[in-house]
Short mmCIF file of C-alpha atoms and ligand atoms in Angstrom, two decimals:
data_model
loop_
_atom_site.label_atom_id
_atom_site.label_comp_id
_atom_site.label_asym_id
_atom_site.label_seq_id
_atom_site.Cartn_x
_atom_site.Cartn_y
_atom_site.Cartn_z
CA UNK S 1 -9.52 36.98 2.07
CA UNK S 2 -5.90 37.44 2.39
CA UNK S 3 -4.00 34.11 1.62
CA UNK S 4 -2.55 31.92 4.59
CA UNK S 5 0.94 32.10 4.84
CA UNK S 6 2.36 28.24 4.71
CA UNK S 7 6.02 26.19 5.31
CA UNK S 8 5.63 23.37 3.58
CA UNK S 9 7.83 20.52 5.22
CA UNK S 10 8.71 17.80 2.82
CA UNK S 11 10.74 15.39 1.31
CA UNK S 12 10.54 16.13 -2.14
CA UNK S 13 11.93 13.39 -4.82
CA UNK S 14 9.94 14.58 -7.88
CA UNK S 15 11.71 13.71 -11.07
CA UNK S 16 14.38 11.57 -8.87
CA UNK S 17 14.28 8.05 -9.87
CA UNK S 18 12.27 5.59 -7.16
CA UNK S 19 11.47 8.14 -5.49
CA UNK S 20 7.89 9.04 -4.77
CA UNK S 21 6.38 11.90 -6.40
CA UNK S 22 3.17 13.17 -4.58
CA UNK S 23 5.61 15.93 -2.35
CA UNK S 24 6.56 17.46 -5.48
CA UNK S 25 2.94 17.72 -6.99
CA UNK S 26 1.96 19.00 -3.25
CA UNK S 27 4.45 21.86 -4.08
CA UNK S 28 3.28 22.55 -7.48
CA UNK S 29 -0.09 22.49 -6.38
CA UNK S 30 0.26 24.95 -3.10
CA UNK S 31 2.30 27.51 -5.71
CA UNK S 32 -0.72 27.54 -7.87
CA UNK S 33 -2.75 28.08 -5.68
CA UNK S 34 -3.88 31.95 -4.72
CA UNK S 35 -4.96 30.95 -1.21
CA UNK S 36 -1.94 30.29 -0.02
CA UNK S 37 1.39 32.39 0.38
CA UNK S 38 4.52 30.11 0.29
CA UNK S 39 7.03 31.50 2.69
CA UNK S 40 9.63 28.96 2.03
CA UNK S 41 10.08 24.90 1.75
CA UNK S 42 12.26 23.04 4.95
CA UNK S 43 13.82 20.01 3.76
CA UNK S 44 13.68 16.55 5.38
CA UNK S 45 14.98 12.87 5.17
CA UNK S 46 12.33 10.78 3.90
CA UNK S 47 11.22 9.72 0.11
CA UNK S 48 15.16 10.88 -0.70
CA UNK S 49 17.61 11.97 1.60
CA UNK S 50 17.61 15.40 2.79
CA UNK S 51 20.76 17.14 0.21
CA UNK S 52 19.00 15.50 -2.61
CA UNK S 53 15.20 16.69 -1.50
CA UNK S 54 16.92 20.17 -1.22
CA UNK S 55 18.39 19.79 -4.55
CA UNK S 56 15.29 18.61 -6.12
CA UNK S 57 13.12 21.29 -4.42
CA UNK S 58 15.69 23.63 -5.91
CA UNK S 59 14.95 22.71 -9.39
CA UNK S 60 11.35 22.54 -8.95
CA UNK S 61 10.90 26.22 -7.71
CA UNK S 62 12.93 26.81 -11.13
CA UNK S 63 10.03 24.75 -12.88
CA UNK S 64 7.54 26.65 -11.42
CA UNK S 65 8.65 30.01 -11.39
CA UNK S 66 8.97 30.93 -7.90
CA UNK S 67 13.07 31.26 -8.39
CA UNK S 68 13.41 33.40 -4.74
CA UNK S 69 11.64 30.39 -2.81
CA UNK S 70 13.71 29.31 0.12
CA UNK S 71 14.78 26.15 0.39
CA UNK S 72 16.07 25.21 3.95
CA UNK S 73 18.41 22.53 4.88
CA UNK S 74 16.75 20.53 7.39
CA UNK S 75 17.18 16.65 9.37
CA UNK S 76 19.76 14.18 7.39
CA UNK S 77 18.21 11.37 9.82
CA UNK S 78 15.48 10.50 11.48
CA UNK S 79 15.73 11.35 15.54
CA UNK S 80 16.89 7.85 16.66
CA UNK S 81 16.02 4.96 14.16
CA UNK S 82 18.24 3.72 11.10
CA UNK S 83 17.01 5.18 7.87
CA UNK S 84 19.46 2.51 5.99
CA UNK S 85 16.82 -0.17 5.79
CA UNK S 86 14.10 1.92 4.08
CA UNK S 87 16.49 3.32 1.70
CA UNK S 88 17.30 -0.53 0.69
CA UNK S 89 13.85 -1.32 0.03
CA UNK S 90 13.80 1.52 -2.56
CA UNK S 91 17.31 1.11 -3.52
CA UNK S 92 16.72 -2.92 -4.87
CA UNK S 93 13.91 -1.93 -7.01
CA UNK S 94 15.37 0.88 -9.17
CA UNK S 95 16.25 0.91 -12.71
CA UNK S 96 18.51 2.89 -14.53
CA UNK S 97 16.33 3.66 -17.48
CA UNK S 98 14.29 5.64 -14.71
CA UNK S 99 16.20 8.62 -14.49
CA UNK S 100 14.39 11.41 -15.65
CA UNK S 101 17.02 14.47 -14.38
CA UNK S 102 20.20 14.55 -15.53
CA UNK S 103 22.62 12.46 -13.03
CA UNK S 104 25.62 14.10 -13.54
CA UNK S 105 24.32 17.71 -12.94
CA UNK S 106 25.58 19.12 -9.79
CA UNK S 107 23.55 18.89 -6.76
CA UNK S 108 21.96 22.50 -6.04
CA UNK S 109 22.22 23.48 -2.17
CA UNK S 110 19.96 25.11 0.22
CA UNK S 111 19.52 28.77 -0.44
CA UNK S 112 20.40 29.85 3.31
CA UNK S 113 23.08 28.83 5.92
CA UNK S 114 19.95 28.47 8.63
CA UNK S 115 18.88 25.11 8.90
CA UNK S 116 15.11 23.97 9.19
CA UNK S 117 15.08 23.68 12.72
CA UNK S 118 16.12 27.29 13.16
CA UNK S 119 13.70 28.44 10.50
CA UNK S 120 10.92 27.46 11.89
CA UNK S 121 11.00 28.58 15.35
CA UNK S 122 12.41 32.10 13.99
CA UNK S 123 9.86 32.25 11.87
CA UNK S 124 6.88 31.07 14.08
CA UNK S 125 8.27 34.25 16.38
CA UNK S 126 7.91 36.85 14.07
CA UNK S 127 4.80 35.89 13.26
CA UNK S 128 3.25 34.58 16.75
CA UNK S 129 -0.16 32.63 15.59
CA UNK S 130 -0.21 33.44 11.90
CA UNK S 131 2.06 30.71 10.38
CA UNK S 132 0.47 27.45 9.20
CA UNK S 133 3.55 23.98 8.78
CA UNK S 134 2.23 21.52 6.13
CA UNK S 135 4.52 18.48 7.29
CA UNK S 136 4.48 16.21 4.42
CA UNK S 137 7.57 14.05 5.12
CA UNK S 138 8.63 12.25 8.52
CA UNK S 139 7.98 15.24 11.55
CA UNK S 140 12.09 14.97 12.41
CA UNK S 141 12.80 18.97 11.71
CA UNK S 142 9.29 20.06 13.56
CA UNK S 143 10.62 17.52 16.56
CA UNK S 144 13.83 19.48 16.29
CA UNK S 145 12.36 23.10 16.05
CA UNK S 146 10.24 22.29 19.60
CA UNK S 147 13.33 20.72 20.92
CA UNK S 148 15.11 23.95 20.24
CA UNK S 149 12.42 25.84 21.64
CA UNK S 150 9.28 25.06 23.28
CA UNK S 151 7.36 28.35 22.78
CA UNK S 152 7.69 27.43 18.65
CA UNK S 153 4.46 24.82 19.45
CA UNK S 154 2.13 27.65 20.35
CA UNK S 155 3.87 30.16 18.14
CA UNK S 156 3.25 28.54 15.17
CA UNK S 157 -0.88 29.18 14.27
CA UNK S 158 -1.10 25.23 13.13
CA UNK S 159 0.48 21.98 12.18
CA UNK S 160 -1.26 20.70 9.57
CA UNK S 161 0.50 16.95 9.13
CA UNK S 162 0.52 13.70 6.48
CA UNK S 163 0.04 11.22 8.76
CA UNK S 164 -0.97 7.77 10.18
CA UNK S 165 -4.22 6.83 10.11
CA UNK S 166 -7.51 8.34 11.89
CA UNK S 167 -10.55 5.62 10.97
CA UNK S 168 -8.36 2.56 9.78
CA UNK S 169 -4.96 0.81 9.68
CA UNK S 170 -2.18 3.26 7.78
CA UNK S 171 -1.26 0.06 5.27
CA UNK S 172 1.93 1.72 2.97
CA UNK S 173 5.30 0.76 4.67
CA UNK S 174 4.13 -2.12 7.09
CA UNK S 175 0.14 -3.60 7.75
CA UNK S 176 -0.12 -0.57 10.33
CA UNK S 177 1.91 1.99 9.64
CA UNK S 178 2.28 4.94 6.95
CA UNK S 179 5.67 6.20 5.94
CA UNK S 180 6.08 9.26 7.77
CA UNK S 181 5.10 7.86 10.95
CA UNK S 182 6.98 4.93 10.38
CA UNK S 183 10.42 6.49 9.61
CA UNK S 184 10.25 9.09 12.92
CA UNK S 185 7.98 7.79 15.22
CA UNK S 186 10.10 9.57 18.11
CA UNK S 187 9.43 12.94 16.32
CA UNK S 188 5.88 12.26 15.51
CA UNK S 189 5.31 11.38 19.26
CA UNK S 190 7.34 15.07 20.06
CA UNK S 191 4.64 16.91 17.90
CA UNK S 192 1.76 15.21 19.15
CA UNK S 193 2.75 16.00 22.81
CA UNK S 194 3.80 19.89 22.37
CA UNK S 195 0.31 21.27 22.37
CA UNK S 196 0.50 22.96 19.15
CA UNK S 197 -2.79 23.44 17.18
CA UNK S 198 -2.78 20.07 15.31
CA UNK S 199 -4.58 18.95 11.95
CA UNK S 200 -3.63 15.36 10.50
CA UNK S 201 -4.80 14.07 7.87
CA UNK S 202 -4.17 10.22 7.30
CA UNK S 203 -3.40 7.53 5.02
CA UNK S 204 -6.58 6.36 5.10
CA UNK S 205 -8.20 9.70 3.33
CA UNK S 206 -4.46 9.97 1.01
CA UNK S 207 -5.17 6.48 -0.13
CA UNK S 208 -8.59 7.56 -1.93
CA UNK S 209 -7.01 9.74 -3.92
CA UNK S 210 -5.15 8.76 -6.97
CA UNK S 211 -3.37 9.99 -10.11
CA UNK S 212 -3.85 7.57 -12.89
CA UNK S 213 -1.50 6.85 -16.33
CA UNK S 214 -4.93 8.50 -17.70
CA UNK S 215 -4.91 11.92 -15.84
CA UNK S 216 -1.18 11.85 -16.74
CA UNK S 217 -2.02 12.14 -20.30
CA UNK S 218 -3.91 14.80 -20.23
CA UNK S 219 -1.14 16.33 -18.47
CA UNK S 220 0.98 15.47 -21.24
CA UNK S 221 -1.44 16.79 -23.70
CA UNK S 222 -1.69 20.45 -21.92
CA UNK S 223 -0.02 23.52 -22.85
CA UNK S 224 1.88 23.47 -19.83
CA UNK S 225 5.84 22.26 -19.34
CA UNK S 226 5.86 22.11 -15.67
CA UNK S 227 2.47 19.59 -16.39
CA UNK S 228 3.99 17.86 -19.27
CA UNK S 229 7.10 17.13 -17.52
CA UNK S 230 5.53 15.98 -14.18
CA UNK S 231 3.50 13.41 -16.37
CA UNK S 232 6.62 11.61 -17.39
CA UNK S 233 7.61 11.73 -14.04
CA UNK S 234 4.45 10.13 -12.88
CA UNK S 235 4.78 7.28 -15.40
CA UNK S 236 7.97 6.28 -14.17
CA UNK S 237 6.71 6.49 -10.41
CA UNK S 238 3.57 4.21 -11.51
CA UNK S 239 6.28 1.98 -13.42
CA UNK S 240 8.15 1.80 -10.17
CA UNK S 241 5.32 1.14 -7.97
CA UNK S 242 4.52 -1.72 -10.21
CA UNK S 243 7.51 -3.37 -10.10
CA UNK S 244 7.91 -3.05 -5.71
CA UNK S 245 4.40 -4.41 -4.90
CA UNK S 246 3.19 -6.37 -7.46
CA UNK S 247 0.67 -7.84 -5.91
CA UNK S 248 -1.07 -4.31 -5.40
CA UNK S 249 -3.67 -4.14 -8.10
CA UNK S 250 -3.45 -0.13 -7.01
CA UNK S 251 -0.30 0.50 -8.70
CA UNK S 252 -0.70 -1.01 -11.97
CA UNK S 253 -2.36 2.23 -13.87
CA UNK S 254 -2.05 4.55 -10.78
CA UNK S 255 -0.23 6.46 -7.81
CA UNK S 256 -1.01 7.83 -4.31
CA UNK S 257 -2.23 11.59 -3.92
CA UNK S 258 -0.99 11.82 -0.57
CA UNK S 259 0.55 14.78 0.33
CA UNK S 260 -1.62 17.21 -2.69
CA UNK S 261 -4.73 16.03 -0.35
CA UNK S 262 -3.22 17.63 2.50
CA UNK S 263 -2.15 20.92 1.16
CA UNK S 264 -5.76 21.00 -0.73
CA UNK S 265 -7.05 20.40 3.11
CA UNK S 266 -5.62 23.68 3.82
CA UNK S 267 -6.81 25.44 0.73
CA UNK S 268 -10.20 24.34 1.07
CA UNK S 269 -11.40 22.50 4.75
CA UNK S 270 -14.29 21.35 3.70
CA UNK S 271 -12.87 18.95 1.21
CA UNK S 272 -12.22 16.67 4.28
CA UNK S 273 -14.57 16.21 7.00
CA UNK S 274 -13.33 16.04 10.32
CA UNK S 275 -13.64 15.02 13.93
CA UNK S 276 -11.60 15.97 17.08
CA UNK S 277 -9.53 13.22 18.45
CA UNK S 278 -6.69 11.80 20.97
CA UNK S 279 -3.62 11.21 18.49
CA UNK S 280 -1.01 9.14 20.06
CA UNK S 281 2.38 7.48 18.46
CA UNK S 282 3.43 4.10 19.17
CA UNK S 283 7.37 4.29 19.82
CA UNK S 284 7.74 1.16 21.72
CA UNK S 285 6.70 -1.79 19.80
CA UNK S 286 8.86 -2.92 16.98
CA UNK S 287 5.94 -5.05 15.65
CA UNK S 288 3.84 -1.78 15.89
CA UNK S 289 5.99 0.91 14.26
CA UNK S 290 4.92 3.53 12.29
CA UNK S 291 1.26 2.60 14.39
CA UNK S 292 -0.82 6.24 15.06
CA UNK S 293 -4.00 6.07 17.24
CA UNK S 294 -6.48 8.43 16.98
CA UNK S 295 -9.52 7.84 19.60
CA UNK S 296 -12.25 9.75 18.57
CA UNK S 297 -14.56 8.59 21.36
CA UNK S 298 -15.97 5.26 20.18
CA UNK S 299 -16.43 2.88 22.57
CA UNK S 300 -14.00 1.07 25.19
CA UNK S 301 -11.50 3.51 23.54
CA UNK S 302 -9.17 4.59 26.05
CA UNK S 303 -10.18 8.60 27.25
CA UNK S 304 -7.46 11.39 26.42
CA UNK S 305 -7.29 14.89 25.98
CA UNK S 306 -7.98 15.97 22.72
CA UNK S 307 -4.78 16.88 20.72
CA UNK S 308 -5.68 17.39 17.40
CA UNK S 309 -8.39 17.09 14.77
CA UNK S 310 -7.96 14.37 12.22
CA UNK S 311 -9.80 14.04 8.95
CA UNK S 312 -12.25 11.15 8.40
CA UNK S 313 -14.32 11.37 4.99
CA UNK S 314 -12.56 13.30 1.66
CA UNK S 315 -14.65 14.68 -0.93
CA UNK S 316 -12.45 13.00 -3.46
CA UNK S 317 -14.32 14.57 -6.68
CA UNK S 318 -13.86 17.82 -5.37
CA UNK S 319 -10.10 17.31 -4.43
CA UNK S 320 -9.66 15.86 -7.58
CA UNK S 321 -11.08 18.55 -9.92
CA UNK S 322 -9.10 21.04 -7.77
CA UNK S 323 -5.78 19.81 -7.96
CA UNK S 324 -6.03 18.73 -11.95
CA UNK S 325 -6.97 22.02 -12.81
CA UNK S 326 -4.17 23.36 -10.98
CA UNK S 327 -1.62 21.11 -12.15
CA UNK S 328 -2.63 21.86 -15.30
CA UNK S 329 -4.73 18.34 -16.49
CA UNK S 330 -7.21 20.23 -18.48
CA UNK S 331 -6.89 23.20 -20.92
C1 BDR E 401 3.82 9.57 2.89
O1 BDR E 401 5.07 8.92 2.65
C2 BDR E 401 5.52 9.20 1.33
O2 BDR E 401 5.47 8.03 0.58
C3 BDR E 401 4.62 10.25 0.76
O3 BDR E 401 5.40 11.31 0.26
C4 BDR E 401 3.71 10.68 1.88
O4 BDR E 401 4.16 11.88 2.48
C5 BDR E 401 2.70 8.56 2.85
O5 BDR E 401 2.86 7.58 3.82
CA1 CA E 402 6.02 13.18 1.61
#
């Protein structure tokens, strides 16, 4: 079978200090992989802001040898809502003994003039039904790229997004909702509504899966740099997470999966199982933000069309032996 061609849309802060690490592994992890075909990474604000995700994707194509990768400049801001609060949260918690790149280095640009927005619905057109989006950071640049044009939601073959929540409450940012939701909730609400082919896969399957201080030993132990230097890395982050929610037994010895779970989703489908569903976006509620619904017929549940199809078991051995073997965890 001939390998499915992919954007990946992140916000990558891998070997940035605070910053979380699981888009970075998600990278590593769809370059490794033969069943995919990497056309390029769009940038967006989310774990970091956008010029340092681009700079930070920039070093880790370098790291992985892919050194012709584009890397496109995407959203510096979410569609509407302040991105200054988040940042704070992050912000208060970090140390300076954290800083596993070099601070000083210059900041390494995007590797084309386009921006994301543009990208995508160029790229969707020359390719009408063939390219699959991984969104793995807040959905602002795929908002923007059917806001430029309409036709990119049915020119590109599938969304495939990191999520809400499909069977529970989302439970990283606030009680109900996960990060990406929770930063653009405007732009997640654009996607759901533009009738692309959607595929989410939510917090509640990304929380099962977890990277522990013990799998990051092994990676330390491999023959591998790009494995040996993600394990510091991953330290740190678990170091971090310790220290900004202490009272989540989680984070003591471990870190989130997320956004590896989703690209793995793509490389394998049966990994997850999944159900079709009504995904809506709560944009109203303050209380509520970052809130995703997806009614998958149960009962009293209000009746919508079906937009997408949302993941709601993992088989988290099987994601798990995949992505350590491809990140290099065992020799
Ligand atoms: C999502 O937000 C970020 O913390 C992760 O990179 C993931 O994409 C989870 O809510
Ligand atoms: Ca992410």
């Amino acid at each position: 079978m001939s390998a499915i061609p992919v954007i990946i849309d992140t916000d990558p802060g891998l070997g940035k200090p605070g910053s979380d690490i699981d888009d970075g592994l998600a990278i590593a992890l769809a370059l490794r992989s033969p069943e995919l075909e990497v056309l390029a990474l769009t940038i967006v604000n989310g774990n970091v802001d956008a010029i340092t995700g681009t700079d930070v994707a920039r070093r880790l194509r370098e790291r992985l040898g892919h050194p012709d990768l584009p890397i496109v400049l995407g959203a510096t801001e979410p569609l509407v809502r302040d991105m200054a609060p988040v940042r704070a949260l992050f912000d208060a918690v970090l140390k300076d003994d954290e800083q596993i790149e070099d601070p000083s280095e210059d900041r390494l640009g995007p590797t084309t003039d386009e921006d994301a927005a543009a990208y995508l619905v160029r790229a969707a057109a020359e390719r009408p039904g063939e390219i699959v989006v991984i969104a793995i950071g807040p959905m602002t640049n795929l908002a923007l790229a059917i806001q430029a044009d309409a036709a990119f939601a049915t020119n590109v073959g599938e969304l495939v997004l990191m999520a809400g929540s499909a069977t529970t409450y989302a439970q990283n940012i606030t009680v109900v909702g996960d990060f990406n939701a929770y930063v653009d909730p405007e732009a997640l609400d654009i996607v759901l509504r533009s009738g692309a082919k959607i595929t989410m896969v939510g917090l509640d399957q990304t929380s099962r899966v977890m990277l522990t201080r013990a799998d990051a030993n092994l990676m330390r132990a491999s023959s591998d740099e790009f494995s040996q230097w993600a394990a510091d890395c991953t330290d740190a982050w678990i170091n971090f997470l310790g220290r900004a929610f202490p009272s989540r037994p989680e984070h003591k010895d471990a870190c989130f999966l997320h956004d590896p779970l989703v690209i793995a989703a793509v490389i394998n489908r049966n990994l997850c199982t999944w159900q079709d569903a009504n995904v809506q976006a709560e944009t109203v509620s303050e209380l509520a933000r970052g809130l995703v619904v997806a009614n998958r017929g149960l009962a009293l549940e209000p009746a919508g069309p079906k937009n997408a199809v949302v993941a709601v078991d993992t088989d988290v051995d099987g994601f798990r032996r995949l992505f350590l073997e491809r990140i290099g965890a065992t020799d």
